Short mmCIF file of C-alpha atoms in Angstrom, two decimals:
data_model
loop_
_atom_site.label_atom_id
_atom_site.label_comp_id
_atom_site.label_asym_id
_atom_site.label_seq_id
_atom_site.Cartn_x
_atom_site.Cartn_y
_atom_site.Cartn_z
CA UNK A 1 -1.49 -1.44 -4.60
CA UNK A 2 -0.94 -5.26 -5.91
CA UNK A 3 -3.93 -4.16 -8.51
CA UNK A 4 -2.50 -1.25 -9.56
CA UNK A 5 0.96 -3.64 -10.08
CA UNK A 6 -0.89 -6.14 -11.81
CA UNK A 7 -2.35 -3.40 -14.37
CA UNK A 8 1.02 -1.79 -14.98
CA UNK A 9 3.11 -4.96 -15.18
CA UNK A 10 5.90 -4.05 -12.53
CA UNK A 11 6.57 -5.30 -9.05
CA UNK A 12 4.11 -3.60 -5.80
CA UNK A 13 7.48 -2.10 -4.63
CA UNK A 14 7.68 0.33 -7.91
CA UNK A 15 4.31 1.00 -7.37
CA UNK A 16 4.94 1.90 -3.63
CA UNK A 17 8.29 4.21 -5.20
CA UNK A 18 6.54 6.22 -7.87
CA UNK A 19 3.27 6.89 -5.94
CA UNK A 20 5.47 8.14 -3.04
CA UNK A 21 7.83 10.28 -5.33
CA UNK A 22 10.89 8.61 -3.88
CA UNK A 23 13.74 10.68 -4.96
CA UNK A 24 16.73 8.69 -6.77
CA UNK A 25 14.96 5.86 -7.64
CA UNK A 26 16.12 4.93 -11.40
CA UNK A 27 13.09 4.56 -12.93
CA UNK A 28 11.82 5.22 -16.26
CA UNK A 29 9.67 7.79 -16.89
CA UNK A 30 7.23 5.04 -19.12
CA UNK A 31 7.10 3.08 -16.03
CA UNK A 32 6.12 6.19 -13.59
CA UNK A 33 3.42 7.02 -16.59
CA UNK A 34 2.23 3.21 -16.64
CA UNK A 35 1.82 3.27 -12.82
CA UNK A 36 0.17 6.25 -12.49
CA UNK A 37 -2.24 6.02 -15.15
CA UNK A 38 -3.19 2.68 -13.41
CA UNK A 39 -3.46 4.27 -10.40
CA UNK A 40 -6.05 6.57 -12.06
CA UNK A 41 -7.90 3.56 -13.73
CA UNK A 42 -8.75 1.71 -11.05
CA UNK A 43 -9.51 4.95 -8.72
CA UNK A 44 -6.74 4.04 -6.23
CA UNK A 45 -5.59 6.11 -3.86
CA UNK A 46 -2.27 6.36 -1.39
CA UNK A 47 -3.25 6.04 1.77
CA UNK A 48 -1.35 8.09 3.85
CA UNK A 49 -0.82 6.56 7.40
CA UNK A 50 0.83 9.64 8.96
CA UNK A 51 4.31 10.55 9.57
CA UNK A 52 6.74 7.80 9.94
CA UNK A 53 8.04 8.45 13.82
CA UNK A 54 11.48 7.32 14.84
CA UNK A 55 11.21 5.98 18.75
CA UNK A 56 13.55 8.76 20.63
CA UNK A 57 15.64 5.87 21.49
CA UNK A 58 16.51 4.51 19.08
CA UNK A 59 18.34 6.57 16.10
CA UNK A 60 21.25 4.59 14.89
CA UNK A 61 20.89 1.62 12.02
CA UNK A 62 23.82 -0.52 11.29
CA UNK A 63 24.23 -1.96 7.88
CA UNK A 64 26.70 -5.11 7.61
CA UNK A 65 27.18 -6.27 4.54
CA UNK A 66 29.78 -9.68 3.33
CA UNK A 67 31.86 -7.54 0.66
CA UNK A 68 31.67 -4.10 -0.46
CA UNK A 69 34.79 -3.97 -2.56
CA UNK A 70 34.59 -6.42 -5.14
CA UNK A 71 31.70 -5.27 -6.94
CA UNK A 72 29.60 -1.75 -6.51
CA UNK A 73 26.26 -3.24 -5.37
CA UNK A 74 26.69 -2.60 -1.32
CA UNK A 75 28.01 0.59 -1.45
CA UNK A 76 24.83 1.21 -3.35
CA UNK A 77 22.28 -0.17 -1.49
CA UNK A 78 24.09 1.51 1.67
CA UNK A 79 23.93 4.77 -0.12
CA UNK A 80 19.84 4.17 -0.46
CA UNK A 81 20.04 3.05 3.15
CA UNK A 82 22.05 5.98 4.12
CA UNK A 83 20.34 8.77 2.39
CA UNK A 84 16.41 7.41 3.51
CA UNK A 85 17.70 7.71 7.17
CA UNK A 86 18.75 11.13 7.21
CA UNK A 87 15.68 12.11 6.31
CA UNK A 88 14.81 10.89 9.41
CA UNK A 89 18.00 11.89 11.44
CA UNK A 90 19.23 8.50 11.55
CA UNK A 91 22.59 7.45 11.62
CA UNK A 92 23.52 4.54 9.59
CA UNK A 93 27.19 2.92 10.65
CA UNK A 94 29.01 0.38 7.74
CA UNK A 95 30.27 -3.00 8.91
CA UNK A 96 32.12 -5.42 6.92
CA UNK A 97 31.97 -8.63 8.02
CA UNK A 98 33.42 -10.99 4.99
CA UNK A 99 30.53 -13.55 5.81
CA UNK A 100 32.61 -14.24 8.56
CA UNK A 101 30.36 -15.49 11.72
CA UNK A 102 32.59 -14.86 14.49
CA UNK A 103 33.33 -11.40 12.75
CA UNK A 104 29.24 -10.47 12.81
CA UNK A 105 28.85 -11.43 16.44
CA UNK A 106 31.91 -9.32 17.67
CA UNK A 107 30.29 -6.20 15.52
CA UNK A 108 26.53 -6.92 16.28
CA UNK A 109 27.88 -7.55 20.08
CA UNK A 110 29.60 -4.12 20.21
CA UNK A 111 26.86 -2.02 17.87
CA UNK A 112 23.97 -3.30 19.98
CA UNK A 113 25.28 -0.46 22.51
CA UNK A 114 23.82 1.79 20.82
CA UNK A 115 20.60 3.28 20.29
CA UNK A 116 19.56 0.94 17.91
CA UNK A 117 16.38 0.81 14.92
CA UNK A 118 17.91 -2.05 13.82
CA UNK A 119 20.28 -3.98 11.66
CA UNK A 120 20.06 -4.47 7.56
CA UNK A 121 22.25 -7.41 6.52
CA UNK A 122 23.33 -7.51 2.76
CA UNK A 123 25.23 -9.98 0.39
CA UNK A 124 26.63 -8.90 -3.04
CA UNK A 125 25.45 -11.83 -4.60
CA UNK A 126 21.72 -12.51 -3.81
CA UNK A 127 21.92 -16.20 -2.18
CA UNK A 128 20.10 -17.16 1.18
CA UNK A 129 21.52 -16.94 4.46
CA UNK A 130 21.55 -18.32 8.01
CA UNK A 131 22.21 -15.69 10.60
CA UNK A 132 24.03 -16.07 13.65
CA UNK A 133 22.53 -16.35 16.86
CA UNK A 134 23.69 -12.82 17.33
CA UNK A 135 21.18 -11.36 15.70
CA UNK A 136 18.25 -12.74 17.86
CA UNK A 137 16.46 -10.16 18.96
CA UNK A 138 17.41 -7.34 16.78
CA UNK A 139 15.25 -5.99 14.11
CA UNK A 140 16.66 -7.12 11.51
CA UNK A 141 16.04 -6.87 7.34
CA UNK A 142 18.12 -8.58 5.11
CA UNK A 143 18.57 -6.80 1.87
CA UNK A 144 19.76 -9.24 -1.79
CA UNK A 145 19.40 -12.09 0.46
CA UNK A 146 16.83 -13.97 2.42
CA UNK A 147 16.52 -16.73 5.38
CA UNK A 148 14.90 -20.37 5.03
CA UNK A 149 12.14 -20.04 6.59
CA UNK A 150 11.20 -16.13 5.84
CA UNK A 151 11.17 -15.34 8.68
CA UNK A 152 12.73 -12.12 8.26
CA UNK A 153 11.75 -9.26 5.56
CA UNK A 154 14.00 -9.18 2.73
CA UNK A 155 14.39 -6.71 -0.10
CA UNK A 156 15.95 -8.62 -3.73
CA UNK A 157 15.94 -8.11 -7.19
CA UNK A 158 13.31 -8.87 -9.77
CA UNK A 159 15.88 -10.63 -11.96
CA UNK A 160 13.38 -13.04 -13.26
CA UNK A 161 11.14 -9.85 -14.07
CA UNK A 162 14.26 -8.57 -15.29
CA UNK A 163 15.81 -11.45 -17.66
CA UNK A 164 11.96 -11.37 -18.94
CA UNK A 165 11.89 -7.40 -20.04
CA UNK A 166 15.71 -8.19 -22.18
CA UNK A 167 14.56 -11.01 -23.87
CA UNK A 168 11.13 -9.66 -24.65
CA UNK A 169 13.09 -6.12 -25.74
CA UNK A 170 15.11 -8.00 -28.09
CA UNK A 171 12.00 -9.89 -29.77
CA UNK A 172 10.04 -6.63 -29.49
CA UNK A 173 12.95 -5.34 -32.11
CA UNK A 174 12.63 -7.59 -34.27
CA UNK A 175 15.74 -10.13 -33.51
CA UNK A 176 14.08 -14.19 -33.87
CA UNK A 177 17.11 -16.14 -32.76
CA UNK A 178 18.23 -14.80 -29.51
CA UNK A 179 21.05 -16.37 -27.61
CA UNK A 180 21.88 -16.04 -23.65
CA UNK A 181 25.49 -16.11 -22.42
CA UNK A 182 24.60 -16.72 -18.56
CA UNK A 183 26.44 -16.07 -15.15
CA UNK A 184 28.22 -18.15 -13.12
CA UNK A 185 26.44 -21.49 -12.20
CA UNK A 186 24.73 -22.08 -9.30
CA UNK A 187 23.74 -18.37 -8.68
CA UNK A 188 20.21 -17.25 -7.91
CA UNK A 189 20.20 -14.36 -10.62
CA UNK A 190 21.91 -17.03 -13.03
CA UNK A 191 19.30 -19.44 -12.52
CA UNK A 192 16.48 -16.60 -12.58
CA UNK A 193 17.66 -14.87 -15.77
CA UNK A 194 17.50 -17.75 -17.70
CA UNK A 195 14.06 -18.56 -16.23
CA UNK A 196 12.86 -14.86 -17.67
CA UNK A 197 14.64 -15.20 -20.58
CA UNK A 198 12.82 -18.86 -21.50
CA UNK A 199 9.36 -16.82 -20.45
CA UNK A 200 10.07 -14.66 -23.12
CA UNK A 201 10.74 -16.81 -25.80
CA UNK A 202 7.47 -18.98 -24.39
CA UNK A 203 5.12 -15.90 -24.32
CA UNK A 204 6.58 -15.24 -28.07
CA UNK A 205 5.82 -18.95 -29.38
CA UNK A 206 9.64 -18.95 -29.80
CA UNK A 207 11.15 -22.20 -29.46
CA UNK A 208 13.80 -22.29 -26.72
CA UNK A 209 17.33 -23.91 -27.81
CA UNK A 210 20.00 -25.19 -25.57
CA UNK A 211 22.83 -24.58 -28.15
CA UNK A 212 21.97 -20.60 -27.58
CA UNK A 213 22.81 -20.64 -23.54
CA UNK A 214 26.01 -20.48 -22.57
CA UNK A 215 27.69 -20.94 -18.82
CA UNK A 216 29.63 -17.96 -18.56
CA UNK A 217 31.07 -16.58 -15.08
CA UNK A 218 30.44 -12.76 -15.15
CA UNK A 219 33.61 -11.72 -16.43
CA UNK A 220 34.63 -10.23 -20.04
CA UNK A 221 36.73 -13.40 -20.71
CA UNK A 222 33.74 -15.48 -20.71
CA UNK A 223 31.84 -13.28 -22.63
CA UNK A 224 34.38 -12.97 -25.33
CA UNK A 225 34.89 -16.77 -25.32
CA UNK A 226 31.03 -18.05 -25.77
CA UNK A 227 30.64 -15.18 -28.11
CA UNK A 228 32.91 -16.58 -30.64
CA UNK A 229 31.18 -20.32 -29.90
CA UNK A 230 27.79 -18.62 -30.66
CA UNK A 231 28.79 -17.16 -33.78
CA UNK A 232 30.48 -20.47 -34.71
CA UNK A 233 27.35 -22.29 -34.56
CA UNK A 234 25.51 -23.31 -38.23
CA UNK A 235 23.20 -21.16 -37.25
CA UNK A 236 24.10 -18.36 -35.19
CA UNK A 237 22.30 -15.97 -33.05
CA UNK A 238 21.24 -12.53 -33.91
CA UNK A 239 20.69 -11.32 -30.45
CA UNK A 240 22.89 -11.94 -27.32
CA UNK A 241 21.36 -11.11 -24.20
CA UNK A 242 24.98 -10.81 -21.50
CA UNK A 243 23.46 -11.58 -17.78
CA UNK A 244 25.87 -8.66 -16.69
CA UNK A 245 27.98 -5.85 -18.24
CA UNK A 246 31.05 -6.99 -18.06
CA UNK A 247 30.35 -10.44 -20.30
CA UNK A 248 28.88 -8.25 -23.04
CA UNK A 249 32.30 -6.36 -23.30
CA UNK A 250 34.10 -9.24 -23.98
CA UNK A 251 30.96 -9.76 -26.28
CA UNK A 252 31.62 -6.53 -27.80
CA UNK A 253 35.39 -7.27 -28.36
CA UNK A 254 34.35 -10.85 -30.09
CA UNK A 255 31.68 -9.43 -32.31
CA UNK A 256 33.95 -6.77 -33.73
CA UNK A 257 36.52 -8.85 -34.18
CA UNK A 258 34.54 -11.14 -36.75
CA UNK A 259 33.79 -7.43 -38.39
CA UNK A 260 29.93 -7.42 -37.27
CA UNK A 261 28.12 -4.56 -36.77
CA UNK A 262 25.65 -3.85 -33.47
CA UNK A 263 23.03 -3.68 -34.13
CA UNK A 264 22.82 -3.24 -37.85
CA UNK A 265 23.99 -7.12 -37.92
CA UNK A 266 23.82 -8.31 -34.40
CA UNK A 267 22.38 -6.47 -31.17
CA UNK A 268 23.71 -7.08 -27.78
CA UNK A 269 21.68 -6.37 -24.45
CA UNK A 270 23.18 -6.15 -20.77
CA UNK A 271 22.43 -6.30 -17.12
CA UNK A 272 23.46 -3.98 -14.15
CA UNK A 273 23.79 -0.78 -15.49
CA UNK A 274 27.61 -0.42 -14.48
CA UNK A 275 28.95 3.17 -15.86
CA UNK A 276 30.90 1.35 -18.37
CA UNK A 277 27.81 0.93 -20.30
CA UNK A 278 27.02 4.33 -21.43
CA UNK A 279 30.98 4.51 -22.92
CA UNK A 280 30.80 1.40 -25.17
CA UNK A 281 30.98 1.82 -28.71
CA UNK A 282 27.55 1.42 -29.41
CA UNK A 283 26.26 2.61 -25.40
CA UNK A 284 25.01 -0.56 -24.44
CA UNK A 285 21.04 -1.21 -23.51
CA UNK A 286 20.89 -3.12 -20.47
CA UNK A 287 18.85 -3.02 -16.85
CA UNK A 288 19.36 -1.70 -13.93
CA UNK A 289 20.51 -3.73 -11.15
CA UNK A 290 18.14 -1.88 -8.51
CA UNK A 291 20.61 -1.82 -5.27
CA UNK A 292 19.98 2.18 -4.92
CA UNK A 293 15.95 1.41 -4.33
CA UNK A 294 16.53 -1.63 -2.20
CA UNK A 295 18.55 0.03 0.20
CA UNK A 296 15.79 3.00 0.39
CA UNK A 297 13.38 0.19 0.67
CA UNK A 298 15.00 -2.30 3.20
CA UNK A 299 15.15 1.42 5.36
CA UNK A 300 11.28 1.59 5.32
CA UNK A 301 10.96 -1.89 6.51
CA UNK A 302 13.16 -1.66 9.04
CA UNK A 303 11.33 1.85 10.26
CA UNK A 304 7.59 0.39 9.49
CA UNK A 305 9.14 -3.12 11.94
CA UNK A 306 10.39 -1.30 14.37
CA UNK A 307 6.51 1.09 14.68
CA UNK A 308 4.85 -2.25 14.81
CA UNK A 309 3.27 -1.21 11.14
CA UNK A 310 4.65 -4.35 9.26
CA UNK A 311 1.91 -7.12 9.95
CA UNK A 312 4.42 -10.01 9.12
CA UNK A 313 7.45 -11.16 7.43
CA UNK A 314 7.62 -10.42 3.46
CA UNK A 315 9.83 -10.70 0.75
CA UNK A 316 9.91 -7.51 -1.76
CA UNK A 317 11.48 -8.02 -4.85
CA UNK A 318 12.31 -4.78 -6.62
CA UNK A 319 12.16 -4.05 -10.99
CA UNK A 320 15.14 -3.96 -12.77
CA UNK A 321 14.30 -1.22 -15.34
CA UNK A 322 15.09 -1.54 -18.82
CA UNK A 323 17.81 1.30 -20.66
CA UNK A 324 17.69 1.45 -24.07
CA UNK A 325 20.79 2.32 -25.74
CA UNK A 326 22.15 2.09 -29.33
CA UNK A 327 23.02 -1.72 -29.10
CA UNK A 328 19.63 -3.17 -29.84
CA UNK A 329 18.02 -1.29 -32.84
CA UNK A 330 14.51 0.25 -32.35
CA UNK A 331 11.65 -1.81 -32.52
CA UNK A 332 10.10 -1.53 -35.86
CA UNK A 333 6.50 -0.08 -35.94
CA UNK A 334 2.70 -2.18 -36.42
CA UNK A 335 1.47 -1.23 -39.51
CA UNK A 336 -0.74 0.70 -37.83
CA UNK A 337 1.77 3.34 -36.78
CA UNK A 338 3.32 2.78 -39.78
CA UNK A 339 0.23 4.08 -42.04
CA UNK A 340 -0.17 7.01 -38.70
CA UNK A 341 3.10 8.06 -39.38
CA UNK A 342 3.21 7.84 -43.34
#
């Protein structure tokens, strides 16, 4: 399965979703056909290890998570949780604890009456954690988080994977001098977007420059703000890659402003996939922020620990597909396709 990864350039967990037809997983239907013609390439085959078994006693999961208000992410990922476990007759019960410690003892002190699986632990922001002593002894899977020492299995994003496909998108279309309004400092997917988005440029002989990376803090205001500072430079971009959605409407309301077109002029790329993208003016092309698929897959870990199937610890980090839109312009054909389609 890491072979067949490898081949088609996308993470062993995408593999393991396609091959096993999960249902719901956002995925696009280039990456299902890069998977599985890899699959057929290098003769691999899904081994089947038999039914998944839930132990009699044991049919309740409870998912605790810090916030599930502020942002949509949890209430994602509980949803992929959620609907997994009915396949299996498993209940899952929602706990918010507010990253409070005394708050997850008293709920993993009174849920640990029940029949438990196990316990999935998620954060909206992915960051590491340090659980309580509570949890000794549970199964336990944290999901867009991890411990120190790993000793836990974790589910997170691919957001380096992910700031890599944007930046490589935009070049792909065409656009030389591409600029990168960040998220808020001393984040993990701030500090690993950036790190795609310099791979990028690297992999494209494109000279990275520090003037083109702004610290913005994941809301429109900031995105409006660096926007303008961009454009303001003596040479400005003509790509802005917004770490999240809600920067690249401010970017939106900036560029418009100045009376630029996207993407005729300038082309703008997100990341998260909230439903606000599809209703700009252009839709905006962005990734998906994969919190659906992690909670489906954080489920399977927690089933595969408590049969005894996972042989250790491990730390899955899930693609971010890419969805075009109409705010990057299509990438302009080789000449090759050129003279095919002349």
């Amino acid at each position: 399965m890491m072979d067949v990864a490898a081949m088609a350039g996308v993470s062993q967990a995408t593999v393991s979703l396609v091959l096993n037809g999960s249902r719901g997983a956002k995925l696009s239907d280039a990456t299902r056909k890069r998977v599985h013609e890899a699959a057929r390439e290098l003769g691999y085959n899904l081994i089947r290890r038999g039914a998944r078994t839930v132990p009699d006693d044991r049919s309740n999961i409870v998912f605790i998570a810090d916030e599930i208000t502020t942002d949509p992410w949890m209430a994602l990922a509980f949803e992929g949780v959620r609907d997994k476990a009915y396949e299996y007759g498993i209940n899952v019960s929602l706990a918010v604890s507010h990253g409070d410690e005394e708050t997850e003892q008293m709920i993993v002190n009174q849920m640990s009456r029940l029949p438990l699986l196990g316990m999935i632990y998620g954060t909206i922001l992915t960051r590491r954690v340090e659980l309580s002593s509570a949890f000794d002894g549970q199964h336990t899977v944290l999901l867009n988080c991890y411990n120190a020492d790993r000793s836990l299995p974790s589910v997170v994003p691919g957001d380096v994977l992910g700031g890599r496909t944007a930046t490589d998108h935009l070049i792909k279309a065409g656009y030389k001098r591409i600029a990168l309004i960040n998220g808020q400092s001393g984040v993990e997917a701030t500090r690993d977007r950036l790190k795609g988005y310099r791979q990028a440029l690297s992999s494209h002989d494109i000279p990275f420059d520090g003037d083109l990376v702004k610290p913005g803090n994941w809301e429109p205001l900031s995105g409006y703000e660096h926007t303008h500072a961009l454009m303001n430079l003596d040479m400005p971009p003509d790509a802005i890659f917004c770490a999240n959605d809600l920067m690249a409407l401010g970017c939106f309301d900036a560029l418009k402003e100045r009376g630029l077109r996207i993407p005729e002029d300038i082309a703008v790329i997100g990341f998260d996939n909230r439903e606000i993208s599809e209703s700009t003016h252009p839709p905006l092309s962005t990734l998906v922020l994969p919190q659906y698929e992690m909670g489906e897959i954080a489920f399977e870990l927690l089933l595969d620990n408590a049969n005894g199937r996972q042989s250790g610890p491990a730390q899955i980090k899930v693609e971010c597909p890419l969805i075009e839109r109409a705010s990057v312009r299509a990438a302009k054909p080789v000449l090759g396709q050129e003279a095919e389609m002349l």
